[in-house]
mmCIF file of C-alpha atoms and ligand atoms in Angstrom:
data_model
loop_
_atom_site.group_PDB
_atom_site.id
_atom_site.type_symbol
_atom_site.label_atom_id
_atom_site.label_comp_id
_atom_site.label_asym_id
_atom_site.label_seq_id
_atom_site.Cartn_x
_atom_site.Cartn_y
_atom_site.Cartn_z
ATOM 1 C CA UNK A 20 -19.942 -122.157 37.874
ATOM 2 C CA UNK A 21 -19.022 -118.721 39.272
ATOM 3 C CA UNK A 22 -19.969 -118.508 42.907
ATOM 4 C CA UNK A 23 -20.621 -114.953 44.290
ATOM 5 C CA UNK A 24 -19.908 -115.464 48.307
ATOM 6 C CA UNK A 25 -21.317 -112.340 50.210
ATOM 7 C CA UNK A 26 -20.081 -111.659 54.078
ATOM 8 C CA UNK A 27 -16.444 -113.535 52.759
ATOM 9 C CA UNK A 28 -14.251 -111.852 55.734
ATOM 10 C CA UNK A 29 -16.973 -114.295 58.307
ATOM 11 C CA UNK A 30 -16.353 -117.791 59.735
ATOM 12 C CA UNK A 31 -18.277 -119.460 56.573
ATOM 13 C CA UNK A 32 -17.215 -117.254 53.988
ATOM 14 C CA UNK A 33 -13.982 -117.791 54.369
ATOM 15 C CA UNK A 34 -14.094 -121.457 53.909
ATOM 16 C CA UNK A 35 -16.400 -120.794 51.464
ATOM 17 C CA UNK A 36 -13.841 -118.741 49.436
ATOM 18 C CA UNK A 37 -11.412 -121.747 49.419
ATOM 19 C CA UNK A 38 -13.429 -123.580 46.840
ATOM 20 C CA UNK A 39 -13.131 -127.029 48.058
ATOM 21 C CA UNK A 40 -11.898 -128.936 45.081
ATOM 22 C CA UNK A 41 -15.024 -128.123 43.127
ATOM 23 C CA UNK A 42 -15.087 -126.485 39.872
ATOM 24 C CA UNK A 43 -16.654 -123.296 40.827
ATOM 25 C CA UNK A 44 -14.863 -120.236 40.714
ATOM 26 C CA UNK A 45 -16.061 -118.755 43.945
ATOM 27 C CA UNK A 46 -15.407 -114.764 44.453
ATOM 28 C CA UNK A 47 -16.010 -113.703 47.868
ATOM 29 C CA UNK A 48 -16.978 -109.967 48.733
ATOM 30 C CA UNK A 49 -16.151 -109.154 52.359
ATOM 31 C CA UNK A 50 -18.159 -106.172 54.078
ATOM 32 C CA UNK A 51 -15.873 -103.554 52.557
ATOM 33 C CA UNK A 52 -16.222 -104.754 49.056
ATOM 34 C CA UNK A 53 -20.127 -105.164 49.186
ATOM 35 C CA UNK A 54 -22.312 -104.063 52.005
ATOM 36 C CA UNK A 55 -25.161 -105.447 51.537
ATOM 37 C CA UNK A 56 -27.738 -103.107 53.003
ATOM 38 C CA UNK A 57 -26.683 -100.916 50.178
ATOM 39 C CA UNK A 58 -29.463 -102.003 47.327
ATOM 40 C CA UNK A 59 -26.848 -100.067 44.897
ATOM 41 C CA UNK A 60 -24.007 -101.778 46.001
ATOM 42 C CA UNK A 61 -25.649 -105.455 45.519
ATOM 43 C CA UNK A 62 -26.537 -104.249 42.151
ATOM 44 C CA UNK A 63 -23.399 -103.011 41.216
ATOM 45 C CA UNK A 64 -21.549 -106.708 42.401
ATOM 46 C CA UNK A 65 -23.658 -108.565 40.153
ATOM 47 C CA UNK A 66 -23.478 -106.211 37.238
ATOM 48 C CA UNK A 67 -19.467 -106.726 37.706
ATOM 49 C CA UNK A 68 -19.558 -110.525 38.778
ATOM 50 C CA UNK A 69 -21.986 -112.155 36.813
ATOM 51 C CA UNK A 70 -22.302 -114.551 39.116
ATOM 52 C CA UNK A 71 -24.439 -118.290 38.543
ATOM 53 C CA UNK A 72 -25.134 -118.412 41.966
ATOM 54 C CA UNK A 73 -25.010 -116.263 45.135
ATOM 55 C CA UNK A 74 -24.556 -117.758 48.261
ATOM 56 C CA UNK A 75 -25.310 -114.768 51.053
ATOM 57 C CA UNK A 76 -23.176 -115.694 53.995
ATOM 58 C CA UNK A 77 -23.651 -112.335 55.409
ATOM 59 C CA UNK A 78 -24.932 -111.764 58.710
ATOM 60 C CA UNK A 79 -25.704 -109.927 61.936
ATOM 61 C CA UNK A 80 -24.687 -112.960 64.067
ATOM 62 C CA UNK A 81 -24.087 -110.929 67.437
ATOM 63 C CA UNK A 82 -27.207 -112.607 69.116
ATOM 64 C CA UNK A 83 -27.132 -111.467 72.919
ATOM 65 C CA UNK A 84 -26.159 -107.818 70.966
ATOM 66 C CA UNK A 85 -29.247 -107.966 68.573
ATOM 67 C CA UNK A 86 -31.656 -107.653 71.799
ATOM 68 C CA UNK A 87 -30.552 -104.133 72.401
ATOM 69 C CA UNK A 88 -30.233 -103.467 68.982
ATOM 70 C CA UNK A 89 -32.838 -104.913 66.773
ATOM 71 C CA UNK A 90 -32.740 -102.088 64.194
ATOM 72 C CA UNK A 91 -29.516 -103.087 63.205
ATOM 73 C CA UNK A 92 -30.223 -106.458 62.842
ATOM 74 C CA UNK A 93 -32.898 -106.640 60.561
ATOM 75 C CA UNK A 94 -31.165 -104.058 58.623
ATOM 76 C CA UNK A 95 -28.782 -106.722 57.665
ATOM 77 C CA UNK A 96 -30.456 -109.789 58.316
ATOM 78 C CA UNK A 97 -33.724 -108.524 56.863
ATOM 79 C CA UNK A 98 -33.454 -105.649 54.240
ATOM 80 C CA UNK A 99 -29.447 -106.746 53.409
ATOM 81 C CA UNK A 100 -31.199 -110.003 52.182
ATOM 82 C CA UNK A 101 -33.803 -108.258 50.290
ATOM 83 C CA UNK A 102 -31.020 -106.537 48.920
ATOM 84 C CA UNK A 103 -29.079 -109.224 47.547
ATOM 85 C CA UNK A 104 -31.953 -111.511 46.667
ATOM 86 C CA UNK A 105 -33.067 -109.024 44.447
ATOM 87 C CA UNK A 106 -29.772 -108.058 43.191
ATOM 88 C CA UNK A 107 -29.312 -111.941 42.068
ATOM 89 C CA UNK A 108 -32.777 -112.314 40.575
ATOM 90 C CA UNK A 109 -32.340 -109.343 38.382
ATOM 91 C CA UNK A 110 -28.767 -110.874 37.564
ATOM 92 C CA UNK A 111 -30.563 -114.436 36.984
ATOM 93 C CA UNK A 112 -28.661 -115.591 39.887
ATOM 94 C CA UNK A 113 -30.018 -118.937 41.889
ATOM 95 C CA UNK A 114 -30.231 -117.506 45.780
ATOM 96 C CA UNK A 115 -28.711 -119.081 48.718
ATOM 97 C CA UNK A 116 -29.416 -117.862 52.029
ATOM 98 C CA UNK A 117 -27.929 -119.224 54.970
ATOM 99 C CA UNK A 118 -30.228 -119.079 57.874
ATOM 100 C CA UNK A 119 -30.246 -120.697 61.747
ATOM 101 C CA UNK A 120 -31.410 -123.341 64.262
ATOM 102 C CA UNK A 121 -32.525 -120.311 66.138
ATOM 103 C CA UNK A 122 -35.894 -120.144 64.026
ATOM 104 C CA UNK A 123 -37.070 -122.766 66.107
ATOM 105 C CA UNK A 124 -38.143 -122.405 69.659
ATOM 106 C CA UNK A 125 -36.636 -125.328 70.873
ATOM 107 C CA UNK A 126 -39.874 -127.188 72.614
ATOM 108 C CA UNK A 127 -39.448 -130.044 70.647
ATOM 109 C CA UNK A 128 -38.030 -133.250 71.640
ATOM 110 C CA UNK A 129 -37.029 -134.710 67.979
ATOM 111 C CA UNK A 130 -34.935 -132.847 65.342
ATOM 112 C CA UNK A 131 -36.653 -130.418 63.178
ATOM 113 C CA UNK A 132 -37.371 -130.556 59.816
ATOM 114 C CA UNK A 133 -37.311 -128.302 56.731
ATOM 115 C CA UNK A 134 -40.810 -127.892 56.902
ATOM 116 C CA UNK A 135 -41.637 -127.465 60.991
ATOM 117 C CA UNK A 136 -42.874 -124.289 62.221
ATOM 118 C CA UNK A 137 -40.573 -121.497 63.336
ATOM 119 C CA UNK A 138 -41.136 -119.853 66.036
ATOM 120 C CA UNK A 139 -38.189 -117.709 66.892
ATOM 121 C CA UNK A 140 -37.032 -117.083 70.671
ATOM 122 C CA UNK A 141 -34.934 -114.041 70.018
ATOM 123 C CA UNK A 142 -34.295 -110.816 67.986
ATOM 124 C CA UNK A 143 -31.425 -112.691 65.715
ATOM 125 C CA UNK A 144 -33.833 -115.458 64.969
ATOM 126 C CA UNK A 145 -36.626 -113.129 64.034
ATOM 127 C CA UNK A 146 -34.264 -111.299 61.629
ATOM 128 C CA UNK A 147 -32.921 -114.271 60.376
ATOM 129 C CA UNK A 148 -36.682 -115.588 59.863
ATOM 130 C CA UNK A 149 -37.882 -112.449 58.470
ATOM 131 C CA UNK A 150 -34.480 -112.646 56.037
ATOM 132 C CA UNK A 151 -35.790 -116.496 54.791
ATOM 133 C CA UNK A 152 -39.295 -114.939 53.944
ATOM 134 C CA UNK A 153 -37.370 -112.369 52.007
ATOM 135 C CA UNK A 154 -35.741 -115.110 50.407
ATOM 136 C CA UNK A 155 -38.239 -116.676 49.499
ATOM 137 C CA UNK A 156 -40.485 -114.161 48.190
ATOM 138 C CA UNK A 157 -38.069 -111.680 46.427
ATOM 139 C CA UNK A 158 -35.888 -114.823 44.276
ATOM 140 C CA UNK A 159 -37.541 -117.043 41.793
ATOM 141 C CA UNK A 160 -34.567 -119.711 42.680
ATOM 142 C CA UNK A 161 -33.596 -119.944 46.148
ATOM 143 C CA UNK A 162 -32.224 -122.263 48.454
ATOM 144 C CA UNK A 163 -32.692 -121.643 52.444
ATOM 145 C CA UNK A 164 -30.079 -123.757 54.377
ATOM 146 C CA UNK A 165 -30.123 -123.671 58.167
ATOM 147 C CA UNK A 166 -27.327 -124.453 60.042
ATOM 148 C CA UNK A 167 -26.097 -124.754 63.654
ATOM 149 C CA UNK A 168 -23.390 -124.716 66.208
ATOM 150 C CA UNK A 169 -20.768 -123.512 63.279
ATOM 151 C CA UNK A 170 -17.131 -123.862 64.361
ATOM 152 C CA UNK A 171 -13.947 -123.950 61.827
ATOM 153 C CA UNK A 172 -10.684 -121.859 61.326
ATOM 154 C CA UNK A 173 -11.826 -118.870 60.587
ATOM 155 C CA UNK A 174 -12.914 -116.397 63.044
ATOM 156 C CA UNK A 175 -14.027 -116.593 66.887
ATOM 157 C CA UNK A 176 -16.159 -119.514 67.893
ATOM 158 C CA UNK A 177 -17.073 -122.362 70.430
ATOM 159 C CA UNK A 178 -14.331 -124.596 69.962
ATOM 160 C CA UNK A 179 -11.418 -121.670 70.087
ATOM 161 C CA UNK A 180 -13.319 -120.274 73.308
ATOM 162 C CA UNK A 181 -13.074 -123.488 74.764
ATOM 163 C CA UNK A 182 -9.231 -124.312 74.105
ATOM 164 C CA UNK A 183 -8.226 -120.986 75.130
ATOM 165 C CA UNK A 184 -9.903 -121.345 78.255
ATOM 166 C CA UNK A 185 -8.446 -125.313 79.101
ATOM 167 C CA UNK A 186 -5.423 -123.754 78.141
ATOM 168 C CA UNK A 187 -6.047 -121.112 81.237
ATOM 169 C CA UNK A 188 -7.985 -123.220 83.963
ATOM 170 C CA UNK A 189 -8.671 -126.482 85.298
ATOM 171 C CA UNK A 190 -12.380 -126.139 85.472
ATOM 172 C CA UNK A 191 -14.597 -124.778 83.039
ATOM 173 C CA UNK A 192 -18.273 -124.632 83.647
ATOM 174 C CA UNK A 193 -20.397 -125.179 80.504
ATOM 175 C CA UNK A 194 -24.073 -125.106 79.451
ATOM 176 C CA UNK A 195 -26.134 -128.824 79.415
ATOM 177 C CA UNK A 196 -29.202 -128.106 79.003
ATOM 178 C CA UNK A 197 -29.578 -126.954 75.241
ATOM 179 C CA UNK A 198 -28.701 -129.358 72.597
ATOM 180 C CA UNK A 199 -27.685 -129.187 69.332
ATOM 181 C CA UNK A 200 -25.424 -130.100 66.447
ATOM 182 C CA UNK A 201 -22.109 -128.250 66.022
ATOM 183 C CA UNK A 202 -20.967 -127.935 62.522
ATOM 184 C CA UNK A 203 -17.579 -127.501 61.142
ATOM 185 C CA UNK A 204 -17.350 -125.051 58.095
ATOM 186 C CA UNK A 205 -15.327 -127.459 55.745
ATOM 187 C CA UNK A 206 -18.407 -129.704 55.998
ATOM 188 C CA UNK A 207 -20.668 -127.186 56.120
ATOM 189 C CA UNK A 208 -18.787 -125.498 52.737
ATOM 190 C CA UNK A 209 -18.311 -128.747 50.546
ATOM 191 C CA UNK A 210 -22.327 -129.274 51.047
ATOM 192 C CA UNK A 211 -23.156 -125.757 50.076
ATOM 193 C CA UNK A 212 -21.129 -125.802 46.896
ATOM 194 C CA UNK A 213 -22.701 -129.144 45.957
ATOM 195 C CA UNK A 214 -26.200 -128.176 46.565
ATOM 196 C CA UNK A 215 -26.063 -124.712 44.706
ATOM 197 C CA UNK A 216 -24.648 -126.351 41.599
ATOM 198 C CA UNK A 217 -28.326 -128.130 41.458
ATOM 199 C CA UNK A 218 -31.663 -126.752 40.556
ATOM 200 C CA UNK A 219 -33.349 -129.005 43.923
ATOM 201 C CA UNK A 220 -34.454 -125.345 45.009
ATOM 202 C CA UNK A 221 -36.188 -125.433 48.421
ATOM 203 C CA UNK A 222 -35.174 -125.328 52.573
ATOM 204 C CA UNK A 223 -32.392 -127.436 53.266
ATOM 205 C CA UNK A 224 -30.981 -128.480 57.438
ATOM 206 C CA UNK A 225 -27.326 -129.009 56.897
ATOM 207 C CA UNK A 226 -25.337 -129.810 60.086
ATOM 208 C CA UNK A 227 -23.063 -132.589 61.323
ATOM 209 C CA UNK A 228 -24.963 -135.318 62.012
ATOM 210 C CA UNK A 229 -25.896 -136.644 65.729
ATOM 211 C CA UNK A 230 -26.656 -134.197 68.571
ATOM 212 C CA UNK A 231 -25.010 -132.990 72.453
ATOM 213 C CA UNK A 232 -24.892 -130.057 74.751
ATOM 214 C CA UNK A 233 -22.352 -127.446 74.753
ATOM 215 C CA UNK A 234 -21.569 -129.558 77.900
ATOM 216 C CA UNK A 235 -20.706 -132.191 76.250
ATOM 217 C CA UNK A 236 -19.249 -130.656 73.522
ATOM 218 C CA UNK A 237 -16.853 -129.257 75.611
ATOM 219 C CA UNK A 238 -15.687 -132.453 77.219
ATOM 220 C CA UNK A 239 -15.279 -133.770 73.547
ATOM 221 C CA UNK A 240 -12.977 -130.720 72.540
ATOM 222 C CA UNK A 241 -10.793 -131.293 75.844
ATOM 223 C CA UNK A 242 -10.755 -134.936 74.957
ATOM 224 C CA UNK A 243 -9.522 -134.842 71.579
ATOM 225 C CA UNK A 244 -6.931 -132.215 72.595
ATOM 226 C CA UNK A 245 -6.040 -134.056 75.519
ATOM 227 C CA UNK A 246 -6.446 -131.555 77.701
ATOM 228 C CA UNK A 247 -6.921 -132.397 81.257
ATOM 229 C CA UNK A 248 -9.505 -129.327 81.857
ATOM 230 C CA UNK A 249 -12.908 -130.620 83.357
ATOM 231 C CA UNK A 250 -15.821 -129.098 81.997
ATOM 232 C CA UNK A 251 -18.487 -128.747 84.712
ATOM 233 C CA UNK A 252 -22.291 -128.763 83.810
ATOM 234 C CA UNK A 253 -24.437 -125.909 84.897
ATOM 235 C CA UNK A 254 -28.093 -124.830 83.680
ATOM 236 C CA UNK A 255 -28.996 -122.013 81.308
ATOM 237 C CA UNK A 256 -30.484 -120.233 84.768
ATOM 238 C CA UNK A 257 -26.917 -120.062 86.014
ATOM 239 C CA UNK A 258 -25.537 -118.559 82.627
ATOM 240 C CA UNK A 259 -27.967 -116.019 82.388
ATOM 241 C CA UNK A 260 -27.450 -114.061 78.530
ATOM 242 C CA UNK A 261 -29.360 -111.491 76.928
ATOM 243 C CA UNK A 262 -30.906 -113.673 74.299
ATOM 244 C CA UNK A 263 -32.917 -116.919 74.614
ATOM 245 C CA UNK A 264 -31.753 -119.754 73.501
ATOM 246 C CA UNK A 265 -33.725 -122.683 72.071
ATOM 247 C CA UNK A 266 -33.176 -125.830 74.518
ATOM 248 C CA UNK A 267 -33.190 -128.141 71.970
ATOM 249 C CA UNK A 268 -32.294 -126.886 68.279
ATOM 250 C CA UNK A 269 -31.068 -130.273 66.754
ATOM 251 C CA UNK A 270 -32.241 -130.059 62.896
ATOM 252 C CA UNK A 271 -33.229 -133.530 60.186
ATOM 253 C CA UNK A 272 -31.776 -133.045 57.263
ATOM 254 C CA UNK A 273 -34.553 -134.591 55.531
ATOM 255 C CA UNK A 274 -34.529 -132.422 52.417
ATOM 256 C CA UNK A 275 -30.850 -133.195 51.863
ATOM 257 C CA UNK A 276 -31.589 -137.437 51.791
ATOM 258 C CA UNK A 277 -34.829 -137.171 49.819
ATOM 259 C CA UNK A 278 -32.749 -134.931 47.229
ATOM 260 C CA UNK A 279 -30.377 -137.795 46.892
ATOM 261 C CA UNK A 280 -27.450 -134.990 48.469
ATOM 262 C CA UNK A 281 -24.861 -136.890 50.563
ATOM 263 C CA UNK A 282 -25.104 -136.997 54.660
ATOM 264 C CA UNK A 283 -22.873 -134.764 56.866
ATOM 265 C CA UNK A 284 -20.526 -136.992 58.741
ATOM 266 C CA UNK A 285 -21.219 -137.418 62.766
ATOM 267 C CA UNK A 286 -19.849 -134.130 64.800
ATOM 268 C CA UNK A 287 -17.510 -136.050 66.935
ATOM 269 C CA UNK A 288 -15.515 -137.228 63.592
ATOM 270 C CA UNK A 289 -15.107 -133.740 61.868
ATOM 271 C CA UNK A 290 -14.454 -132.158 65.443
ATOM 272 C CA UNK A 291 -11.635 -134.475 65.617
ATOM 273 C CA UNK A 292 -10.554 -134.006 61.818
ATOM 274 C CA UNK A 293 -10.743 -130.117 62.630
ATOM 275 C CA UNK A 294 -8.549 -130.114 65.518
ATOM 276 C CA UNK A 295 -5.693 -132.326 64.567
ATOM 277 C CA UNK A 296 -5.268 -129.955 61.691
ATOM 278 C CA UNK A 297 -5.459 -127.012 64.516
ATOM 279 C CA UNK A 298 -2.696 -125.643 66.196
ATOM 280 C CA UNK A 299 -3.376 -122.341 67.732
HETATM 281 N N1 NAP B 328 -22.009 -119.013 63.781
HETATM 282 C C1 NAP B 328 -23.002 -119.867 64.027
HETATM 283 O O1 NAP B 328 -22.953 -120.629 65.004
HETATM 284 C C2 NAP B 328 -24.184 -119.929 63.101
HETATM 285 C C3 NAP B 328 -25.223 -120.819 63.415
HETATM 286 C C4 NAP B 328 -26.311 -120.897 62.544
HETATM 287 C C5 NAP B 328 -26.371 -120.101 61.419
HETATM 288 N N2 NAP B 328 -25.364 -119.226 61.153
HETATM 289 C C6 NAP B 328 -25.458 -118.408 59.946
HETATM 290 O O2 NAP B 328 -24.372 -118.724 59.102
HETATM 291 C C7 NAP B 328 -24.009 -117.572 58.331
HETATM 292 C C8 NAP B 328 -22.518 -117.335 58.462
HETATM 293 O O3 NAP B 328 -22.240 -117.113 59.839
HETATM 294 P P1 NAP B 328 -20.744 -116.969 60.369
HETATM 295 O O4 NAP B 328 -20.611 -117.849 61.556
HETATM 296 O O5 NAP B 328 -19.806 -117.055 59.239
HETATM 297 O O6 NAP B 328 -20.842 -115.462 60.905
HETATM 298 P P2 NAP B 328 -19.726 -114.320 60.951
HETATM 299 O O7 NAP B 328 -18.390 -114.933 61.164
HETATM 300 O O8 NAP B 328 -20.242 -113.315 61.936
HETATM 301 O O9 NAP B 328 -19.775 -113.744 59.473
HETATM 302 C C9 NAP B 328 -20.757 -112.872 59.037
HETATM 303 C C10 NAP B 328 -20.078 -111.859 58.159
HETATM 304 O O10 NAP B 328 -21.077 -110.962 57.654
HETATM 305 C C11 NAP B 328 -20.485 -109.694 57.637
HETATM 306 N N3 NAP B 328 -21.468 -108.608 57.600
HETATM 307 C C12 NAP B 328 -22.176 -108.078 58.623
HETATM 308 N N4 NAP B 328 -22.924 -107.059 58.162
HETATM 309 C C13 NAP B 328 -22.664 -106.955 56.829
HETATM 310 C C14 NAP B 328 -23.122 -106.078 55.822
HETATM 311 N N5 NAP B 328 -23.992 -105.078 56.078
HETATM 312 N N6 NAP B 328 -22.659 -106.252 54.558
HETATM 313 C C15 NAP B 328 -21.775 -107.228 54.285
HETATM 314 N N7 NAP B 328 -21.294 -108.078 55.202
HETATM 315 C C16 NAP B 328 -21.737 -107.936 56.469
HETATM 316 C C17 NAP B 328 -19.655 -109.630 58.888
HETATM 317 O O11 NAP B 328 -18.698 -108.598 58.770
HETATM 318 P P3 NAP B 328 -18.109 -107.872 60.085
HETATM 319 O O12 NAP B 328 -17.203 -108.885 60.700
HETATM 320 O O13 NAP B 328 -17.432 -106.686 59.519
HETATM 321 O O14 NAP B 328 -19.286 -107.563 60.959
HETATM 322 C C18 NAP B 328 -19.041 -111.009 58.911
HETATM 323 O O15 NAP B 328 -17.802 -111.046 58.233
HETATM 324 C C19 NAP B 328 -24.884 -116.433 58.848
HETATM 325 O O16 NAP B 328 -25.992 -116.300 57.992
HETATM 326 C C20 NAP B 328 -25.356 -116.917 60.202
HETATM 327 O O17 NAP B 328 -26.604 -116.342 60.541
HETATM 328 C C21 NAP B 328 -24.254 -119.133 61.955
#
């Protein structure tokens, strides 16, 4: 199975690219190789690749940035996904588009499933949104898998913010009033390549199971390190950011168990698997 990864210089395309000890052949096009708001360019990748599947990993991810620039953002998130979703059906390609917690508004008090209404807070998770209709419209094969809270090796993120700064201070004051799942890429990765190689088209939630704060996931990273930094809890209203934020984003991966595809270990376990294997 020949896996064409798109956005492969990002956080998840990188793992992605590693292959995981599956089969596939994966070839991963980074933003200079294939920019994917050029409909030419997408063309031109699957004429070369010939790919089975694409998984499009590419993203405008700067969410406090997207409020000041939502052009950009749906240029990428929006018409890049056209782009590539079109690219792949023309190329008989299945589609996989990896979308966000941030569809959701976050009024909810149990996890989400596939098939709960978005409502999206912010100008990422309207462009993200509008690139899942896209998706869904444009490829006669897709798969939509939202994720959250994603953390691993590659690239700036949560869990490297957080060590850097118990490395620099003895207090750290962190967010506890929005929960959600944090995600390590390996996980993330090994249930991507598993679920393309399948025809069960259709919205998948894929995150490490169980749920916390960034509060608490903070404590958890200090813990594991054994770092003696205390994280402090403050509210949203005391962080103020561009962007909203949904207060509670944690998503049921109900598609995944009625598809018979295996459960994402709890976050606490891969967090700790991720940073014994971390020294940065
Ligand atoms: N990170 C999270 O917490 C999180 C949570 C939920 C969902 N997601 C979704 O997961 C996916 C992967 O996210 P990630 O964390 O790996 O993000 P990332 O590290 O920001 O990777 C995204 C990659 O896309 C590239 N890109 C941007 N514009 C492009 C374009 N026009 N053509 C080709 N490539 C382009 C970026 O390149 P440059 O570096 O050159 O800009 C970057 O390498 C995204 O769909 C994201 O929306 C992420």
């Amino acid at each position: 199975m020949r896996v064409l990864v798109t956005g492969a210089g990002g956080q998840l395309g990188r793992e992605l690219c590693q292959g995981h000890g599956t089969s596939a052949e994966v070839i991963g096009l980074d933003r200079r190789g294939l920019d994917v708001t050029d409909l030419a360019q997408c063309r031109e990748a699957i004429a070369a690749w010939r790919p089975v599947v694409v998984i499009h990993a590419a993203a405008y991810t700067a969410v406090d940035r997207a409020e000041e620039e939502p052009d950009e953002a749906f240029r990428v998130n929006a018409a890049g996904t056209r782009n590539m979703a079109l690219a792949a059906r023309e190329g008989r390609a299945k589609f996989c588009y990896i979308s966000t917690d941030y569809v959701f508004d976050g009024q909810a008090s149990t996890p989400y499933n596939e098939y709960d209404a978005p409502n999206p807070l912010n100008v990422y998770g309207k462009s993200k949104l509008a690139g899942e209709r896209l998706s869904q419209s444009l490829s006669d094969r897709w798969f939509i898998v939202r994720t959250s809270w994603v953390y691993g090796a590659h690239g700036a993120n949560f869990v490297k913010t957080m060590l850097r700064l118990g490395a620099e201070r003895e207090r750290v004051q962190v967010v506890a009033d929005q929960t959600g799942s944090p995600t390590w890429t390996k996980d993330l990765a090994d249930f991507l390549l598993k679920l393309v190689s399948t025809e069960a088209y259709g919205i998948y939630h894929a995150t490490n199971a169980g749920q916390c704060s960034w509060y608490e996931f903070a404590r958890a990273i200090f813990e594991e390190k054994g770092l003696r930094t205390e994280a402090v809890p403050c509210t949203t209203g005391e962080f103020p950011r561009p962007a909203r934020r949904p207060a509670y984003s944690v998503l049921d991966g109900a598609a995944a168990r009625y598809n018979g595809l295996p459960a994402m270990r709890h976050w606490r376990e891969a967090l700790r698997e991720f940073l014994q294997g971390w020294n940065e």
